[in-house]
PDB file of C-alpha atoms in Angstrom:
ATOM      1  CA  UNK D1276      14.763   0.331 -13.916  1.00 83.00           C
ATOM      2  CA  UNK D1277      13.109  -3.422 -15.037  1.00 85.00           C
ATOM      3  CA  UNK D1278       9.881  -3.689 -13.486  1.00 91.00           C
ATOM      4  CA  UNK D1279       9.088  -7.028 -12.545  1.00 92.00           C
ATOM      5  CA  UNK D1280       5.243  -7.293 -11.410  1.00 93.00           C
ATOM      6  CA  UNK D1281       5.533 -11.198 -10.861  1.00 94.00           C
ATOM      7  CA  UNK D1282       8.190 -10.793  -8.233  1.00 96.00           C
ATOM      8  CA  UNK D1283       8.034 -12.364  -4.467  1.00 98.00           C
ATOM      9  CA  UNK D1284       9.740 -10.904  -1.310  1.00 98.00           C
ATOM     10  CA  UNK D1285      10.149 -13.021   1.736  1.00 98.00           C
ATOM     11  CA  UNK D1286       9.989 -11.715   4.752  1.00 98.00           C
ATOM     12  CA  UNK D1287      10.062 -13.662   8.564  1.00 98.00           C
ATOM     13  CA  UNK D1288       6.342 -13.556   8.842  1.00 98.00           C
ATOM     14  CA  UNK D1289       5.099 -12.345   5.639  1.00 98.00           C
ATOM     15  CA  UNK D1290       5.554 -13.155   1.965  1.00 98.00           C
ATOM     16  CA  UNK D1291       4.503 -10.479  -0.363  1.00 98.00           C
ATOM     17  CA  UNK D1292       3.216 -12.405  -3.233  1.00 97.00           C
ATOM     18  CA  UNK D1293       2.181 -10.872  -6.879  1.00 95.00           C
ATOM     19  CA  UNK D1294      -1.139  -9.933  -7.002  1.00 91.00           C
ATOM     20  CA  UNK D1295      -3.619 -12.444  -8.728  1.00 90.00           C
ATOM     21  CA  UNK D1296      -7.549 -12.700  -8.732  1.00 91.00           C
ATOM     22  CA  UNK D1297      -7.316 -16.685  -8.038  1.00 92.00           C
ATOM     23  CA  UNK D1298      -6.744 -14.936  -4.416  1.00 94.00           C
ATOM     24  CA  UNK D1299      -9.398 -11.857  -4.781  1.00 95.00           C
ATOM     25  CA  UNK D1300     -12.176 -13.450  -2.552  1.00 96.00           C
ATOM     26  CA  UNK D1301      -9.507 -13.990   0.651  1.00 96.00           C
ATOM     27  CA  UNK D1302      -8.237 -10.624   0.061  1.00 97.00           C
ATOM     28  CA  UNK D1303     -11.578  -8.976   0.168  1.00 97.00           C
ATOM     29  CA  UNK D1304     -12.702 -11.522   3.207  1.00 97.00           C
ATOM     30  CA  UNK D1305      -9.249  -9.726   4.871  1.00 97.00           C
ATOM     31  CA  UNK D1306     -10.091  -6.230   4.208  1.00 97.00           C
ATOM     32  CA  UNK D1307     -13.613  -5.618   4.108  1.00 96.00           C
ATOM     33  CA  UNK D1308     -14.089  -3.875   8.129  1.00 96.00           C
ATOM     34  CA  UNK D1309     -14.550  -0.183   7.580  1.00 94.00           C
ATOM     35  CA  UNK D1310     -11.826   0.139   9.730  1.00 94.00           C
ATOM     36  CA  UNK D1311      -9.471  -0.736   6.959  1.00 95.00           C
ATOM     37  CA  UNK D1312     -10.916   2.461   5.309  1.00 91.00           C
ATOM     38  CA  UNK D1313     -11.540   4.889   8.001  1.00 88.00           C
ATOM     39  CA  UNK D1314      -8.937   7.494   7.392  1.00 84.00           C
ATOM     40  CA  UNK D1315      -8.324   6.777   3.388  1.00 83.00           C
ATOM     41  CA  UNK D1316     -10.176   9.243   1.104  1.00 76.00           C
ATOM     42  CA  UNK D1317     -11.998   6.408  -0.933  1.00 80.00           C
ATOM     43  CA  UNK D1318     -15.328   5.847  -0.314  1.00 81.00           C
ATOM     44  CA  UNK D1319     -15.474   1.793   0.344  1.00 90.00           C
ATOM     45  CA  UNK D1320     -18.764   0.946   1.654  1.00 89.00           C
ATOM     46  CA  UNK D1321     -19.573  -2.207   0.250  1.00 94.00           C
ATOM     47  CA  UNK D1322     -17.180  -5.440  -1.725  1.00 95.00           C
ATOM     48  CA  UNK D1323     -18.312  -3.589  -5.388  1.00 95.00           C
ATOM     49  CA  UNK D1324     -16.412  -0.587  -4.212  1.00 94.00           C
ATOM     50  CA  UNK D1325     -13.154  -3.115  -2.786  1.00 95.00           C
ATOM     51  CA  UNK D1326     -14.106  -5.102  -6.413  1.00 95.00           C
ATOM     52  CA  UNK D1327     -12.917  -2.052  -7.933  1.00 94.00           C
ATOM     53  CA  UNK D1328      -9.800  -1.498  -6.491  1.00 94.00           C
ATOM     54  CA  UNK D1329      -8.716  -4.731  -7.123  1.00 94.00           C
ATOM     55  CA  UNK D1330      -9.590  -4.566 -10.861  1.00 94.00           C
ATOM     56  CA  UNK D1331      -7.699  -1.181 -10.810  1.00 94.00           C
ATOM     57  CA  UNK D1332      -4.744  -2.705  -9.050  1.00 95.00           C
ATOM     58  CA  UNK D1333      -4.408  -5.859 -11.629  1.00 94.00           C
ATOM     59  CA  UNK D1334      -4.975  -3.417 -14.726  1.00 95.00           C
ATOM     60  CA  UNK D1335      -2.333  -0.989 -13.175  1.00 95.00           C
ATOM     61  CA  UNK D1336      -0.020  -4.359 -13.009  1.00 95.00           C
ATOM     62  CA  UNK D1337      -1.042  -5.348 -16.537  1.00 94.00           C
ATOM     63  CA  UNK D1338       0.688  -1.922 -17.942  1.00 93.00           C
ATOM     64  CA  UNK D1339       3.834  -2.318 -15.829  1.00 92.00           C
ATOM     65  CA  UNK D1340       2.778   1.413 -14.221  1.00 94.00           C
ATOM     66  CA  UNK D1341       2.484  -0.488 -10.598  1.00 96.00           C
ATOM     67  CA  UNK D1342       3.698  -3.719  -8.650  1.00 97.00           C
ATOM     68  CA  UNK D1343       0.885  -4.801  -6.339  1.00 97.00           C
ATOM     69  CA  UNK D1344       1.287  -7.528  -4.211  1.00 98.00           C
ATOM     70  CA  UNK D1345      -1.000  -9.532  -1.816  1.00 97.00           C
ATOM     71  CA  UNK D1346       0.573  -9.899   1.979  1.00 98.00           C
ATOM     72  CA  UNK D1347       0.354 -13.752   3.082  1.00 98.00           C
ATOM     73  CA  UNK D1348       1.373 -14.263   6.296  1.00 98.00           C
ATOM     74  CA  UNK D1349       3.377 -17.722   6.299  1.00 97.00           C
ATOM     75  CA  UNK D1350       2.539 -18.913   9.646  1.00 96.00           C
ATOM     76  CA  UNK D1351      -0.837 -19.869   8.281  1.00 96.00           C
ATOM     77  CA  UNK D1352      -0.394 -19.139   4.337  1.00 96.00           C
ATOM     78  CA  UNK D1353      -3.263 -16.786   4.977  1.00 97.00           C
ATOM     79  CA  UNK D1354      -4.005 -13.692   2.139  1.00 98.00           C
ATOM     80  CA  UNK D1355      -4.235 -10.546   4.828  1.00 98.00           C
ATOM     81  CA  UNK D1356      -3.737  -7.475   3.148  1.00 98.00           C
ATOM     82  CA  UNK D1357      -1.837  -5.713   0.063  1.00 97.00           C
ATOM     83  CA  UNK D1358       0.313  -3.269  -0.772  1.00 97.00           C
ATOM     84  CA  UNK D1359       1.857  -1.701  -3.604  1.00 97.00           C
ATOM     85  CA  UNK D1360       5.083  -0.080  -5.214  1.00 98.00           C
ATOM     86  CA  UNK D1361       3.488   3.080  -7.663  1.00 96.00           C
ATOM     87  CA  UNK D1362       4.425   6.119  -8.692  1.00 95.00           C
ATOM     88  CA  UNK D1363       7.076   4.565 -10.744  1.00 96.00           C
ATOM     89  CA  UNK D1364       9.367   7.780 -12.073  1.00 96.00           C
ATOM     90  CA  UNK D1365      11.493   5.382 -14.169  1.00 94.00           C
ATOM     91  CA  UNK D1366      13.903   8.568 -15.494  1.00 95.00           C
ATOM     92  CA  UNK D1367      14.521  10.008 -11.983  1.00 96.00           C
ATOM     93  CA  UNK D1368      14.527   6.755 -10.046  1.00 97.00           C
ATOM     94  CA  UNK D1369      11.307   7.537  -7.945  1.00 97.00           C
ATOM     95  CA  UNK D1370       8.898   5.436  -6.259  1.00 98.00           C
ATOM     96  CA  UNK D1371       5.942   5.504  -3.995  1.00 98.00           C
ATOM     97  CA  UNK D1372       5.123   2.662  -1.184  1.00 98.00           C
ATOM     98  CA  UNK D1373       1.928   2.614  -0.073  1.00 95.00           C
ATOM     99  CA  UNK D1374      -1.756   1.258  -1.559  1.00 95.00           C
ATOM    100  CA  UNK D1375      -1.515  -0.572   1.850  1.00 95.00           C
ATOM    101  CA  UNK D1376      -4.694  -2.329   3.286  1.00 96.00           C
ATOM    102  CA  UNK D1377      -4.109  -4.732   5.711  1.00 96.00           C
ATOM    103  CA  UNK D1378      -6.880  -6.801   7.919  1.00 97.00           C
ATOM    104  CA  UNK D1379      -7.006  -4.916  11.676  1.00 97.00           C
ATOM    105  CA  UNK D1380      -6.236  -8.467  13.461  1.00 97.00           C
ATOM    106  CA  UNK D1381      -3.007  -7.902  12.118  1.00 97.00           C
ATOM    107  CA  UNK D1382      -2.146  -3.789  12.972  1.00 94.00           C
ATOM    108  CA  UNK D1383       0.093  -3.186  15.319  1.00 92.00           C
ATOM    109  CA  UNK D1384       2.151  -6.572  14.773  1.00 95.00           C
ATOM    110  CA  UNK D1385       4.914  -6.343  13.140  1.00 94.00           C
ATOM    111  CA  UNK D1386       3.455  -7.028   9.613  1.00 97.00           C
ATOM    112  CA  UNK D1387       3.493  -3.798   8.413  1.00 95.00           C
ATOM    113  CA  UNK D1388       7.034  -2.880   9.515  1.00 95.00           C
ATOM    114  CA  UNK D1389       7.926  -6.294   7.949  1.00 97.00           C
ATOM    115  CA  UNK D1390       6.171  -5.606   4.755  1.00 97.00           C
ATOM    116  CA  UNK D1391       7.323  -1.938   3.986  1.00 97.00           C
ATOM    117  CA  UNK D1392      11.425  -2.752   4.873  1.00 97.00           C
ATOM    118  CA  UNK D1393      11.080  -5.755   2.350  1.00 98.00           C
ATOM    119  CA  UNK D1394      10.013  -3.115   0.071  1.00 98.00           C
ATOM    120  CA  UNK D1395      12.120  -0.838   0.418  1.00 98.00           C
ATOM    121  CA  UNK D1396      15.469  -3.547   0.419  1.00 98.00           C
ATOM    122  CA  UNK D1397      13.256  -4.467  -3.334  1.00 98.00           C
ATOM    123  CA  UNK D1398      13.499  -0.581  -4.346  1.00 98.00           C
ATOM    124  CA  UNK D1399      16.965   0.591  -3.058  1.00 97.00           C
ATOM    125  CA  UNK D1400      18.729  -2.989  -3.723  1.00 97.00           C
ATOM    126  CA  UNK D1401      16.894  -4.234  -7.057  1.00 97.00           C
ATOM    127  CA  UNK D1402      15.316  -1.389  -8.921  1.00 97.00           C
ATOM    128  CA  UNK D1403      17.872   0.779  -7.697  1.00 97.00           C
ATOM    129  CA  UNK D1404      16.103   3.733  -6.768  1.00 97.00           C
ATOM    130  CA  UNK D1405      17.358   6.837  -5.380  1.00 97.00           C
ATOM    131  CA  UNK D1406      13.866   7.926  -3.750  1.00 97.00           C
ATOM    132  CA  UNK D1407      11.147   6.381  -1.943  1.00 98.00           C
ATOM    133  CA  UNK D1408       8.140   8.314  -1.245  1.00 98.00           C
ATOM    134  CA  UNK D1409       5.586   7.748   0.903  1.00 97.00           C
ATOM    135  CA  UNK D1410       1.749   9.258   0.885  1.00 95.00           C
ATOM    136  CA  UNK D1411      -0.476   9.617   4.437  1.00 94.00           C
ATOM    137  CA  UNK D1412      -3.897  10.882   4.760  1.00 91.00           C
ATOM    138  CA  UNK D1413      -3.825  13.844   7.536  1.00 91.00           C
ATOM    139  CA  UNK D1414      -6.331  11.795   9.315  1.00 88.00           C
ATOM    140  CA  UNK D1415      -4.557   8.807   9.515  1.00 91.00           C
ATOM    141  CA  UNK D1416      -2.175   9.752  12.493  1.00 92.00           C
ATOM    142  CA  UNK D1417      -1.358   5.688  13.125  1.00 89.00           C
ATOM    143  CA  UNK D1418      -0.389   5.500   9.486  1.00 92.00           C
ATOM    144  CA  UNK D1419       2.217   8.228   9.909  1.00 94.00           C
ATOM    145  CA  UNK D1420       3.656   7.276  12.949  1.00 93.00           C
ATOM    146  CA  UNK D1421       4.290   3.682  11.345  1.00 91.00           C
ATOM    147  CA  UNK D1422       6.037   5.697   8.388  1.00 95.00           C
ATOM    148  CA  UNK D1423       7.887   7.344  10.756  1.00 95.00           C
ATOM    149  CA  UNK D1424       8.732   4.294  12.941  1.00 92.00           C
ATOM    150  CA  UNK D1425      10.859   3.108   9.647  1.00 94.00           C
ATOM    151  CA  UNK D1426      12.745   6.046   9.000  1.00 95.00           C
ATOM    152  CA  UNK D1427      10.766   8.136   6.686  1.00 97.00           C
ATOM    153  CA  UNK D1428      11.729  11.890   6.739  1.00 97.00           C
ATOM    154  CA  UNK D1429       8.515  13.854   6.640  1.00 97.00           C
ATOM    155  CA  UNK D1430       8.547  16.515   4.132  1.00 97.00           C
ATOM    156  CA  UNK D1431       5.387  18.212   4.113  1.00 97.00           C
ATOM    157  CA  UNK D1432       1.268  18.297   3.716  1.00 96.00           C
ATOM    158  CA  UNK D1433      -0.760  18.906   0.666  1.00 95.00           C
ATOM    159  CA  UNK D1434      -2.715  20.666   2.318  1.00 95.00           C
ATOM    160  CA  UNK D1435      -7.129  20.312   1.402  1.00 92.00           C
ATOM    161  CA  UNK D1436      -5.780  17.324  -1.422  1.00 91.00           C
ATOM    162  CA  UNK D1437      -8.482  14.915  -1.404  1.00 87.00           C
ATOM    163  CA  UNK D1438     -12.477  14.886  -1.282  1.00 87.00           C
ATOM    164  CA  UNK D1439     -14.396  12.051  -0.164  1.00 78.00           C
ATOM    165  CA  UNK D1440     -17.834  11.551  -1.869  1.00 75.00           C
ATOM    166  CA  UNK D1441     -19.027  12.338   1.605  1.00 80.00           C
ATOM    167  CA  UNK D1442     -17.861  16.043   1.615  1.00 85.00           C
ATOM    168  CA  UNK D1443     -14.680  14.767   4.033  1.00 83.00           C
ATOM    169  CA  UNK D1444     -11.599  16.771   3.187  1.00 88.00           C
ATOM    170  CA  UNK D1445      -8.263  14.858   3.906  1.00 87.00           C
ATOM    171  CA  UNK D1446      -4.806  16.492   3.587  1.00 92.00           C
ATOM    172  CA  UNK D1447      -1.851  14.022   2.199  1.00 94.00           C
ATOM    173  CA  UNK D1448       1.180  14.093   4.248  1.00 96.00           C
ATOM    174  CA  UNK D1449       4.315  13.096   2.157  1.00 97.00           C
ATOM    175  CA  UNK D1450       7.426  11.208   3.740  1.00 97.00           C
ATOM    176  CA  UNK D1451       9.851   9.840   1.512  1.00 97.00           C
ATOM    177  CA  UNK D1452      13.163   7.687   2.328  1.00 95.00           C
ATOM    178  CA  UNK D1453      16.599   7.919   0.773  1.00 89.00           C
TER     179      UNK D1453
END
């Protein structure tokens, strides 16, 4: 499997674009509402805490160990979310899709759909994976129902997985797509 962290997938509305900090204050402007962050077990109140997952996301790029990209939709060119390919299992040909934050003036439009087929076509086509896994916090219902909209096979709950600094306990629901 080459991983190529500078690559760009075109979709219809959407162009997922490798990630780069010359775009970092249009990114945060797109997904600073707490609603971006309701139902993920970070704790993002403020831009330091968005800050850092940016840096973490460009030094996780920098060791080839993820390929994050920024969404732009190109009706407008705008920078409105990001999402990322992780997990990379390079020896069994395993990935996880997810990372995704996108601004809530674009939920529920198409983008997301758009954005998760191009990456799967980029994992199953290109780095010629054989598994695609997906991660959803128990909370997040909307989340997995827009997994399961693209044909992601759920496979089960970690059940009590992750601890917000505010006590909240969130299971992970896994999908994955073959």
């Amino acid at each position: 499997m080459n991983i190529d962290t500078n690559v760009t997938l075109e979709g219809s509305m959407v162009c997922l674009i490798p990630f780069d900090m010359k775009y970092k204050d249009l990114l945060i402007d797109s997904i600073k509402s707490p609603e971006v962050w309701k139902y993920t077990w970070r704790e993002v109140k403020t831009i330091e805490d968005i800050e850092e997952i940016i840096e973490i996301a460009v030094r996780n790029k920098n060791e080839n160990s993820q390929i994050p990209f920024m969404i732009k939709e190109k009706l407008t060119d705008k920078i409105i979310g990001t999402t990322r390919i992780g997990e990379i299992d390079t020896a069994n040909r395993n990935v996880e899709i997810g990372w995704t934050w996108l601004s809530p003036a674009y939920w529920r439009t198409g983008v997301n759909t758009e954005c998760k087929y191009l990456l799967l076509q980029y994992c199953f086509e290109v780095l010629k994976v054989i598994r695609v896994q997906f991660s959803v916090s128990g909370h997040n219902v909307r989340s997995q129902k827009a997994v399961e909209r693209i044909g992601a096979i759920k496979e089960g709950t970690f059940r009590r997985h992750r601890i917000k600094s505010d006590g909240t306990v969130h299971d992970n629901v896994f999908y994955s797509h073959t």
